[in-house]
Amino acid sequence: MQFLQYFAVFTQIIYGSDNHLNVTGSQIAATSVDSETATILPVDIESKIGVDFDITATTEVPLATNSIIFDNIDKTTDYLKKFTLPSLPYAYNALEPYISKQIMELHHTRHHQAYVDNLNAALQGHATAFQKADVKKQIELQQVIKFNGGGHINHSLFWANLSPAGTPAASPSAAPQLRDAIEERWGSYDTFKEKFSKALLGIQGSGWGWLVKDKNKGILSIETTKDQDPVIGDRIPIIGVDMWEHAYYIQYLNDKASYVEGVWNIINWETAETRFKNLTSLYL
Amino acid sequence: MSLSNLRARLLPSTVRAVRVASTQATRAKHTLPDLPYDYGALEPVISGKIMELHHKKHHQTYVNGLNDAEAKYAEALGLGDVAKQVELQALVKFHGGGHLNHTLFWENLAPKSSCGGAPPSGILASQINKTFGTYDAFKKAMNAALMGVQGSGWAWLVKDSETGGVGIVTRPNQDPVVGKLRPLLGIDAWEHAYYLQYENRKAEYFGAIWDVVNWKAAEKRFAA
Ligand SMILES: [Fe+2]
Ligand SMILES: [Fe+2]
């Protein structure tokens, strides 16, 4: 355990006392592995629906070894926690007509799974490089950890801040305190919605839009992050929206404005309110 | 405005900006170039639906965005509003880059029935062999670069205009290849380029696209 903690601090992957993954910033750009085409582990979806939404669940499933850069590393890092794909808190078709079943299924079982697999592989590779005191390899893997760890964090947050249209959670009235804070910050809910939508549509390339709260000052703001950069540091993610093309293309094609318009019907305001109120529980 | 002028514009040069301002009144708007083949001509490698959306919607949006950004830029120049000019440069870069990149990309492709997929020849082929060993090794390196793009972007075979050698670079989003590097062959790694047909299996798309690469276009650029 001591070694794990030392390793964790060294690699800037912090396993906090509440066991939530927290990837910090300041990770250096180097090389990358693909996250979209990893071998997909079988996921028993039906049995997972309704199970607690826990991105920190561990598993005995062996690590994917699809990434070429990890092929020659021996795997003697049994102490490492392995991240698993969280189950969705609703069925794949539950967000229709705003997000199609086909998108949700691909997005969850392929894209998110690939981030999880590549994160596990990168952490394992990093641990091995650490044991061998191979600093170059560790630095090289930082960007891989950032990208895939970010992908895992972001998608976990995203699934939890969506809710089927028409459910009580999908109404902004499920977030009374957050709504007050939004009105205080932007004058009205509609102005906030307009500004958030504009930020989402202004993203150049792949990325995410976020409603965030500054942990110290308590101030709300709208942010965008590129690729899979997660919201970190003093900023608490309240609502995240995936603006990668894979999030909408099969259904909306190039009409991303309609996707953004649709997403407003399926925001989980209960989750948003919880994140807004509970500043210590960042990722659940 | 020609592509080379546009590329020059993307360089951070005050001198060029002033020259552009003086020609503002006569400056023609950018237009969507015609494809040199039918939308369905690259099937089964790239579906007709992807080609049509990619050309008519995505590329057109970059053309419109570029014209719009340039019009606003001209206005800011007229007002001497430097802050606004700097702010607009990001839009010119994104939409201008999108227009440049896609224009190069369409020319980089050809149906199999034409010259699509025929391997490179002449001096370009020898430069590729010199750098990568073999054409297959080059394709492998290019595919690895494409797979490594995190998010949206492009991979390019480029010529170093100082040494005459070739190499592979990647660019995020719509950043174009500018400066001493000359783009010879670009592959679009945005999800819109393949998702309708290949979904998340982008390695399949990168593997298949070599069957419709037009090396004649790359050779022409290499010789230019
Ligand atoms: Fe996504
Ligand atoms: Fe494109």
Coordinates of C-alpha atoms and ligand atoms in Angstrom, one line a residue:
Chain A
M1 CA 0.0 0.0 0.0
Q2 CA 2.8 2.3 0.8
F3 CA 4.4 1.6 -2.5
L4 CA 1.1 2.2 -4.2
Q5 CA 0.7 5.6 -2.6
Y6 CA 4.3 6.5 -3.5
F7 CA 3.7 5.4 -7.1
A8 CA 0.5 7.3 -7.2
V9 CA 1.9 10.6 -6.1
F10 CA 4.9 10.1 -8.4
T11 CA 2.7 9.5 -11.4
Q12 CA 0.2 12.1 -10.5
I13 CA -2.6 9.6 -10.5
I14 CA -4.1 10.1 -7.1
Y15 CA -6.2 7.4 -5.5
G16 CA -7.9 9.5 -2.9
S17 CA -9.3 8.2 0.4
D18 CA -12.7 8.0 -1.3
N19 CA -11.1 5.9 -4.0
H20 CA -12.1 8.2 -6.9
L21 CA -9.8 8.5 -9.8
N22 CA -8.3 11.9 -10.1
V23 CA -6.0 12.7 -13.0
T24 CA -4.1 15.9 -12.4
G25 CA -2.9 18.3 -14.9
S26 CA 0.7 19.1 -15.9
Q27 CA 1.1 16.0 -17.9
I28 CA 3.4 16.4 -20.8
A29 CA 2.5 15.9 -24.5
A30 CA 4.5 13.1 -26.0
T31 CA 3.1 10.2 -27.9
S32 CA -0.2 8.5 -28.0
V33 CA -2.0 5.2 -28.5
D34 CA -5.3 4.8 -30.1
S35 CA -8.3 4.6 -27.9
E36 CA -11.0 4.0 -30.4
T37 CA -10.1 0.6 -31.7
A38 CA -9.1 -1.4 -28.7
T39 CA -10.2 -5.0 -28.4
I40 CA -13.5 -4.9 -26.7
L41 CA -14.0 -7.0 -23.7
P42 CA -17.4 -8.6 -23.4
V43 CA -19.8 -6.6 -21.3
D44 CA -22.9 -8.1 -19.9
I45 CA -25.1 -5.1 -20.3
E46 CA -28.4 -6.5 -19.1
S47 CA -26.9 -7.5 -15.8
K48 CA -25.4 -4.2 -15.3
I49 CA -28.4 -1.9 -15.8
G50 CA -29.5 -0.6 -12.5
V51 CA -26.3 -1.5 -10.7
D52 CA -24.7 1.3 -8.8
F53 CA -22.9 3.7 -11.1
D54 CA -19.4 3.3 -9.9
I55 CA -16.4 4.3 -12.1
T56 CA -14.0 2.9 -9.6
A57 CA -15.2 -0.7 -9.7
T58 CA -12.4 -3.2 -10.0
T59 CA -12.3 -6.4 -11.9
E60 CA -10.4 -9.6 -12.4
V61 CA -10.6 -9.3 -16.1
P62 CA -7.1 -9.4 -17.6
L63 CA -5.8 -6.2 -19.1
A64 CA -6.2 -5.6 -22.8
T65 CA -2.8 -6.0 -24.5
N66 CA -3.8 -4.5 -27.8
S67 CA -1.6 -1.4 -27.8
I68 CA 1.7 -2.1 -29.5
I69 CA 3.7 0.0 -27.2
F70 CA 2.8 -2.2 -24.2
D71 CA 3.5 -5.5 -25.9
N72 CA 7.0 -5.9 -24.6
I73 CA 6.5 -4.9 -21.1
D74 CA 6.2 -7.7 -18.6
K75 CA 3.2 -7.4 -16.3
T76 CA 4.3 -7.6 -12.8
T77 CA 2.2 -4.9 -11.3
D78 CA -0.5 -6.8 -9.6
Y79 CA -1.1 -4.1 -7.0
L80 CA -2.5 -1.8 -9.6
K81 CA -6.2 -1.0 -9.5
K82 CA -8.0 -1.8 -12.8
F83 CA -10.7 0.4 -14.0
T84 CA -13.8 -1.0 -15.5
L85 CA -16.5 0.3 -17.7
P86 CA -19.3 1.7 -15.5
S87 CA -22.8 0.5 -16.3
L88 CA -25.3 3.0 -17.6
P89 CA -28.0 4.1 -15.1
Y90 CA -30.6 3.7 -18.0
A91 CA -31.1 1.5 -21.0
Y92 CA -29.4 2.3 -24.3
N93 CA -32.7 3.4 -25.9
A94 CA -33.8 5.5 -22.9
L95 CA -32.5 8.8 -24.2
E96 CA -34.4 8.5 -27.5
P97 CA -35.4 10.5 -29.5
Y98 CA -32.5 12.8 -28.5
I99 CA -29.7 10.3 -28.6
S100 CA -30.3 7.1 -30.5
K101 CA -29.8 3.6 -29.1
Q102 CA -27.2 2.9 -31.7
I103 CA -25.1 5.9 -30.6
M104 CA -25.4 5.1 -27.0
E105 CA -24.4 1.5 -27.5
L106 CA -21.4 2.3 -29.6
H107 CA -20.4 5.2 -27.4
H108 CA -20.5 3.1 -24.2
T109 CA -19.4 -0.3 -25.3
R110 CA -16.8 0.8 -27.9
H111 CA -15.5 4.3 -27.2
H112 CA -15.7 4.4 -23.4
Q113 CA -14.5 0.8 -23.2
A114 CA -11.5 1.6 -25.3
Y115 CA -10.6 4.5 -22.9
V116 CA -10.8 2.2 -20.0
D117 CA -8.7 -0.5 -21.6
N118 CA -6.1 1.9 -22.8
L119 CA -6.0 3.6 -19.4
N120 CA -5.4 0.3 -17.6
A121 CA -2.7 -0.6 -20.1
A122 CA -1.0 2.8 -19.8
L123 CA -1.1 2.6 -16.0
Q124 CA 0.4 -0.8 -16.1
G125 CA 3.1 0.2 -18.6
H126 CA 3.8 3.3 -16.4
A127 CA 4.2 1.2 -13.3
T128 CA 6.6 -1.1 -15.0
A129 CA 8.6 1.8 -16.4
F130 CA 8.6 3.2 -12.8
Q131 CA 10.0 0.0 -11.4
K132 CA 12.7 0.0 -14.0
A133 CA 13.4 3.7 -13.4
D134 CA 12.8 4.3 -17.1
V135 CA 12.0 8.0 -16.9
K136 CA 11.7 8.5 -20.6
K137 CA 9.0 5.8 -20.9
Q138 CA 7.1 7.3 -17.9
I139 CA 7.1 10.7 -19.5
E140 CA 6.0 9.2 -22.8
L141 CA 3.1 7.5 -21.1
Q142 CA 1.9 10.6 -19.3
Q143 CA 0.0 11.9 -22.4
V144 CA -1.5 8.5 -22.9
I145 CA -2.7 8.5 -19.3
K146 CA -4.1 12.0 -19.6
F147 CA -6.0 11.2 -22.8
N148 CA -7.4 7.8 -21.8
G149 CA -7.9 8.8 -18.1
G150 CA -9.6 11.9 -19.3
G151 CA -11.8 9.9 -21.6
H152 CA -12.8 7.6 -18.8
I153 CA -13.5 10.4 -16.4
N154 CA -15.4 12.5 -18.9
H155 CA -17.6 9.8 -20.2
S156 CA -18.4 8.6 -16.6
L157 CA -19.5 12.1 -15.7
F158 CA -21.5 12.4 -19.0
W159 CA -23.6 9.2 -18.5
A160 CA -24.4 10.3 -15.0
N161 CA -25.5 13.8 -16.0
L162 CA -28.0 12.5 -18.6
S163 CA -31.5 11.3 -17.8
P164 CA -34.4 10.1 -20.0
A165 CA -36.6 13.0 -21.2
G166 CA -39.7 13.5 -19.1
T167 CA -38.2 12.0 -15.9
P168 CA -38.3 14.2 -12.8
A169 CA -34.5 14.4 -12.9
A170 CA -34.6 15.8 -16.5
S171 CA -36.3 19.0 -15.3
P172 CA -34.2 22.0 -14.1
S173 CA -36.6 22.2 -11.1
A174 CA -34.8 19.1 -9.8
A175 CA -31.9 21.5 -9.1
P176 CA -33.3 24.4 -7.0
Q177 CA -30.0 25.6 -5.5
L178 CA -28.1 25.2 -8.8
R179 CA -30.8 27.0 -10.7
D180 CA -30.7 29.9 -8.2
A181 CA -26.9 30.1 -8.7
I182 CA -27.3 30.0 -12.5
E183 CA -29.9 32.8 -12.4
E184 CA -27.6 34.8 -10.2
R185 CA -24.7 34.3 -12.5
W186 CA -26.3 34.7 -15.9
G187 CA -29.5 36.6 -15.2
S188 CA -31.8 33.8 -16.4
Y189 CA -31.8 30.1 -17.2
D190 CA -32.4 30.9 -20.8
T191 CA -29.4 33.1 -21.1
F192 CA -27.2 30.4 -19.5
K193 CA -28.6 27.8 -21.9
E194 CA -27.9 30.1 -24.8
K195 CA -24.3 30.8 -23.7
F196 CA -23.6 27.1 -23.0
S197 CA -25.0 26.1 -26.4
K198 CA -22.8 28.7 -28.1
A199 CA -19.7 27.5 -26.3
L200 CA -20.5 23.9 -27.3
L201 CA -20.9 24.9 -31.0
G202 CA -17.8 27.0 -30.9
I203 CA -15.5 24.0 -30.1
Q204 CA -13.0 23.6 -32.9
G205 CA -12.4 19.9 -33.3
S206 CA -13.1 17.3 -30.6
G207 CA -13.8 18.4 -27.1
W208 CA -16.3 18.9 -24.3
G209 CA -18.4 21.7 -22.8
W210 CA -18.8 22.0 -19.1
L211 CA -20.7 23.9 -16.5
V212 CA -18.1 24.2 -13.7
K213 CA -18.0 25.5 -10.2
D214 CA -14.9 27.1 -8.7
K215 CA -14.2 25.1 -5.5
N216 CA -12.9 28.1 -3.6
K217 CA -14.9 31.0 -4.9
G218 CA -18.0 29.1 -5.6
I219 CA -18.4 30.9 -8.9
L220 CA -20.1 29.1 -11.8
S221 CA -18.6 29.3 -15.3
I222 CA -18.9 27.7 -18.7
E223 CA -15.7 26.0 -20.0
T224 CA -14.6 23.9 -22.9
T225 CA -11.8 21.4 -22.9
K226 CA -10.1 19.9 -26.0
D227 CA -10.0 16.3 -26.9
Q228 CA -10.3 14.3 -23.6
D229 CA -8.8 16.9 -21.3
P230 CA -10.7 16.6 -18.0
V231 CA -11.9 19.4 -15.8
I232 CA -9.4 19.3 -12.9
G233 CA -7.9 21.4 -10.1
D234 CA -10.2 23.8 -8.3
R235 CA -12.9 23.4 -10.8
I236 CA -15.8 21.1 -10.1
P237 CA -17.6 19.7 -13.2
I238 CA -21.3 20.0 -12.8
I239 CA -22.6 19.2 -16.3
G240 CA -20.5 17.9 -19.2
V241 CA -21.5 17.5 -22.8
D242 CA -19.5 15.4 -25.3
M243 CA -19.0 17.3 -28.5
W244 CA -16.9 14.7 -30.3
E245 CA -18.5 13.8 -33.6
H246 CA -19.0 10.2 -32.4
A247 CA -21.5 11.6 -29.9
Y248 CA -24.0 12.6 -32.5
Y249 CA -22.9 11.9 -36.1
I250 CA -24.9 8.7 -36.8
Q251 CA -28.1 10.5 -35.9
Y252 CA -27.5 14.2 -36.6
L253 CA -24.8 14.0 -39.2
N254 CA -23.2 17.5 -39.5
D255 CA -26.1 19.2 -37.7
K256 CA -24.5 19.5 -34.3
A257 CA -26.8 22.4 -33.4
S258 CA -29.8 20.0 -33.3
Y259 CA -27.8 17.6 -31.1
V260 CA -27.1 20.4 -28.7
E261 CA -30.7 21.5 -28.7
G262 CA -31.7 17.9 -28.1
V263 CA -29.3 17.4 -25.2
W264 CA -31.1 20.1 -23.1
N265 CA -34.1 17.7 -22.9
I266 CA -32.0 14.9 -21.2
I267 CA -29.8 16.7 -18.7
N268 CA -29.9 15.1 -15.3
W269 CA -30.5 18.0 -13.0
E270 CA -30.5 15.8 -9.9
T271 CA -27.0 14.8 -10.6
A272 CA -26.0 18.4 -11.4
E273 CA -27.5 19.6 -8.1
T274 CA -25.6 16.9 -6.1
R275 CA -22.3 17.8 -7.8
F276 CA -23.1 21.5 -7.2
K277 CA -23.8 21.0 -3.5
N278 CA -21.2 18.3 -2.6
L279 CA -17.9 19.7 -3.5
T280 CA -15.8 16.8 -2.3
S281 CA -17.5 14.1 -4.3
L282 CA -16.2 15.1 -7.7
Y283 CA -16.9 12.1 -9.8
L284 CA -20.0 10.4 -8.6
Chain B
M1 CA -7.9 33.9 -53.9
S2 CA -5.6 31.1 -54.7
L3 CA -4.6 28.5 -52.1
S4 CA -1.0 29.7 -52.0
N5 CA -2.2 33.2 -51.2
L6 CA -4.4 31.8 -48.5
R7 CA -1.5 29.8 -47.1
A8 CA 0.6 33.0 -47.1
R9 CA -2.2 34.7 -45.2
L10 CA -2.0 32.2 -42.4
L11 CA 1.5 33.3 -41.7
P12 CA 1.7 35.9 -38.9
S13 CA 2.8 38.7 -41.0
T14 CA 1.7 42.3 -40.5
V15 CA 3.0 43.2 -43.9
R16 CA 0.8 40.6 -45.5
A17 CA -2.2 41.7 -43.5
V18 CA -1.8 45.3 -44.7
R19 CA -1.5 44.1 -48.3
V20 CA -4.6 42.1 -47.9
A21 CA -6.4 45.1 -46.6
S22 CA -5.5 47.1 -49.7
T23 CA -7.0 44.5 -51.9
Q24 CA -10.1 44.1 -49.9
A25 CA -12.4 45.8 -52.3
T26 CA -11.5 43.4 -55.1
R27 CA -11.0 40.2 -53.1
A28 CA -13.1 37.3 -54.4
K29 CA -14.9 35.1 -52.0
H30 CA -13.7 31.5 -51.5
T31 CA -15.9 28.9 -53.1
L32 CA -16.3 25.2 -52.7
P33 CA -14.2 23.4 -55.4
D34 CA -15.9 20.7 -57.5
L35 CA -14.8 17.2 -56.8
P36 CA -12.8 15.7 -59.7
Y37 CA -15.0 12.5 -59.4
D38 CA -18.5 11.5 -58.5
Y39 CA -19.5 11.1 -54.8
G40 CA -19.9 7.3 -55.3
A41 CA -16.6 6.9 -57.2
L42 CA -14.5 6.0 -54.2
E43 CA -16.8 3.1 -53.0
P44 CA -16.5 0.7 -51.4
V45 CA -13.5 2.5 -49.6
I46 CA -15.5 5.7 -48.9
S47 CA -19.2 5.6 -49.2
G48 CA -21.1 8.0 -51.5
K49 CA -23.0 9.3 -48.5
I50 CA -19.8 10.2 -46.6
M51 CA -18.3 11.9 -49.6
E52 CA -21.5 14.0 -50.3
L53 CA -21.8 15.1 -46.6
H54 CA -18.1 15.7 -46.3
H55 CA -17.9 17.8 -49.4
K56 CA -21.3 19.6 -49.5
K57 CA -21.8 20.1 -45.8
H58 CA -18.4 20.0 -43.9
H59 CA -16.2 21.6 -46.6
Q60 CA -18.9 24.1 -47.5
T61 CA -19.1 25.1 -43.8
Y62 CA -15.4 25.8 -43.7
V63 CA -15.7 27.9 -46.9
N64 CA -18.6 29.9 -45.4
G65 CA -16.8 30.3 -42.1
L66 CA -13.6 31.5 -43.9
N67 CA -15.5 34.1 -46.0
D68 CA -17.4 35.2 -42.9
A69 CA -14.2 35.5 -40.8
E70 CA -12.4 37.4 -43.6
A71 CA -15.3 39.9 -44.0
K72 CA -15.2 40.6 -40.3
Y73 CA -11.4 40.8 -40.4
A74 CA -11.6 43.4 -43.2
E75 CA -14.0 45.4 -41.1
A76 CA -11.6 45.2 -38.1
L77 CA -8.8 46.3 -40.3
G78 CA -10.8 49.2 -41.5
L79 CA -11.5 50.2 -37.9
G80 CA -7.9 49.7 -36.9
D81 CA -9.2 47.3 -34.2
V82 CA -6.2 45.2 -33.5
A83 CA -7.7 43.2 -30.7
K84 CA -10.6 42.1 -32.9
Q85 CA -8.1 41.2 -35.7
V86 CA -6.2 38.9 -33.3
E87 CA -9.4 37.4 -32.1
L88 CA -10.5 36.6 -35.6
Q89 CA -7.2 35.0 -36.5
A90 CA -8.2 31.8 -34.8
L91 CA -11.3 31.6 -36.9
V92 CA -9.3 32.3 -40.1
K93 CA -6.9 29.6 -39.1
F94 CA -9.6 27.0 -38.4
H95 CA -11.9 27.7 -41.3
G96 CA -9.0 28.6 -43.7
G97 CA -7.2 25.5 -42.6
G98 CA -10.4 23.4 -43.1
H99 CA -10.7 24.8 -46.6
L100 CA -7.1 24.2 -47.5
N101 CA -6.9 20.8 -46.0
H102 CA -10.1 19.5 -47.7
T103 CA -9.2 21.0 -51.0
L104 CA -5.9 19.1 -50.9
F105 CA -7.6 16.0 -49.7
W106 CA -10.1 15.7 -52.6
E107 CA -7.2 15.9 -55.0
N108 CA -5.3 13.3 -53.0
L109 CA -8.0 10.7 -53.8
A110 CA -9.0 9.0 -57.0
P111 CA -11.2 6.1 -58.0
K112 CA -9.5 2.8 -58.4
S113 CA -10.7 2.8 -62.1
S114 CA -8.6 5.9 -62.6
C115 CA -5.1 5.9 -60.8
G116 CA -6.4 5.4 -57.3
G117 CA -4.2 3.0 -55.3
A118 CA -1.3 2.9 -57.8
P119 CA 1.9 3.2 -55.8
P120 CA 4.1 6.3 -56.0
S121 CA 6.7 6.6 -58.7
G122 CA 9.6 8.7 -59.8
I123 CA 11.6 10.9 -57.4
L124 CA 8.9 11.0 -54.8
A125 CA 9.0 7.2 -54.6
S126 CA 12.7 7.2 -54.1
Q127 CA 12.4 9.9 -51.4
I128 CA 9.8 7.7 -49.7
N129 CA 12.1 4.7 -49.9
K130 CA 15.0 6.7 -48.7
T131 CA 13.1 7.8 -45.5
F132 CA 10.9 4.8 -44.8
G133 CA 12.7 1.9 -46.5
T134 CA 9.7 0.7 -48.5
Y135 CA 6.3 1.9 -49.6
D136 CA 4.7 -0.6 -47.2
A137 CA 6.8 0.7 -44.3
F138 CA 5.7 4.3 -45.2
K139 CA 2.0 3.2 -45.1
K140 CA 2.5 1.6 -41.8
A141 CA 4.2 4.7 -40.4
M142 CA 1.5 6.9 -41.8
N143 CA -1.3 4.7 -40.3
A144 CA 0.4 4.7 -36.9
A145 CA 0.5 8.5 -37.1
L146 CA -3.2 8.6 -38.0
M147 CA -4.1 6.3 -35.2
G148 CA -2.1 8.5 -32.8
V149 CA -4.2 11.6 -33.5
Q150 CA -5.9 12.3 -30.2
G151 CA -9.2 14.0 -31.1
S152 CA -9.7 15.5 -34.5
G153 CA -6.8 16.1 -36.9
W154 CA -4.9 15.1 -40.0
A155 CA -1.7 13.3 -40.9
W156 CA 0.4 14.4 -43.8
L157 CA 3.3 13.3 -45.9
V158 CA 5.3 16.5 -46.3
K159 CA 8.3 17.7 -48.2
D160 CA 10.9 19.8 -46.4
S161 CA 11.4 22.6 -48.8
E162 CA 14.9 23.2 -47.5
T163 CA 16.3 19.6 -47.7
G164 CA 13.9 18.2 -50.3
G165 CA 13.4 15.2 -48.0
V166 CA 10.0 13.8 -47.0
G167 CA 8.5 13.0 -43.7
I168 CA 5.2 12.5 -41.8
V169 CA 3.6 15.1 -39.5
T170 CA 0.2 15.3 -37.7
R171 CA -1.8 18.4 -37.2
P172 CA -4.6 18.9 -34.7
N173 CA -8.1 20.0 -35.8
Q174 CA -7.8 22.0 -39.0
D175 CA -4.3 23.4 -38.5
P176 CA -2.8 23.4 -42.0
V177 CA 0.7 22.5 -43.0
V178 CA 2.5 25.8 -43.5
G179 CA 6.0 27.2 -43.5
K180 CA 8.9 25.3 -44.8
L181 CA 6.9 22.0 -44.9
R182 CA 4.9 21.4 -48.0
P183 CA 1.9 19.1 -47.9
L184 CA 2.0 16.3 -50.4
L185 CA -0.6 13.9 -49.2
G186 CA -3.1 14.4 -46.4
I187 CA -5.5 12.0 -44.7
D188 CA -8.5 13.3 -42.8
A189 CA -8.7 11.7 -39.3
W190 CA -11.8 13.5 -38.2
E191 CA -14.6 11.2 -37.2
H192 CA -16.9 12.7 -39.9
A193 CA -14.5 11.3 -42.5
Y194 CA -15.4 7.7 -41.7
Y195 CA -17.9 7.3 -38.9
L196 CA -21.0 6.6 -41.0
Q197 CA -19.3 3.7 -42.6
Y198 CA -16.6 2.5 -40.2
E199 CA -18.0 3.7 -36.8
N200 CA -15.3 3.5 -34.2
R201 CA -13.2 1.1 -36.4
K202 CA -10.9 3.8 -37.7
A203 CA -8.0 1.4 -38.2
E204 CA -10.1 -0.2 -41.0
Y205 CA -10.6 3.2 -42.7
F206 CA -6.9 4.0 -42.5
G207 CA -6.1 0.6 -43.9
A208 CA -8.6 0.8 -46.8
I209 CA -7.9 4.4 -47.9
W210 CA -4.7 3.5 -49.7
D211 CA -6.7 1.9 -52.4
V212 CA -8.0 5.3 -53.5
V213 CA -4.9 7.4 -52.9
N214 CA -3.9 9.5 -56.0
W215 CA -0.1 9.5 -56.0
K216 CA -0.1 11.5 -59.2
A217 CA -1.4 14.5 -57.3
A218 CA 1.3 14.0 -54.6
E219 CA 4.0 13.7 -57.2
K220 CA 2.9 17.0 -58.8
R221 CA 3.1 18.8 -55.5
F222 CA 6.5 17.2 -54.8
A223 CA 7.8 18.5 -58.1
A224 CA 6.3 22.0 -57.7
Ligands
FE1 FE -17.4 10.4 -26.4
FE2 FE -13.1 16.5 -43.0

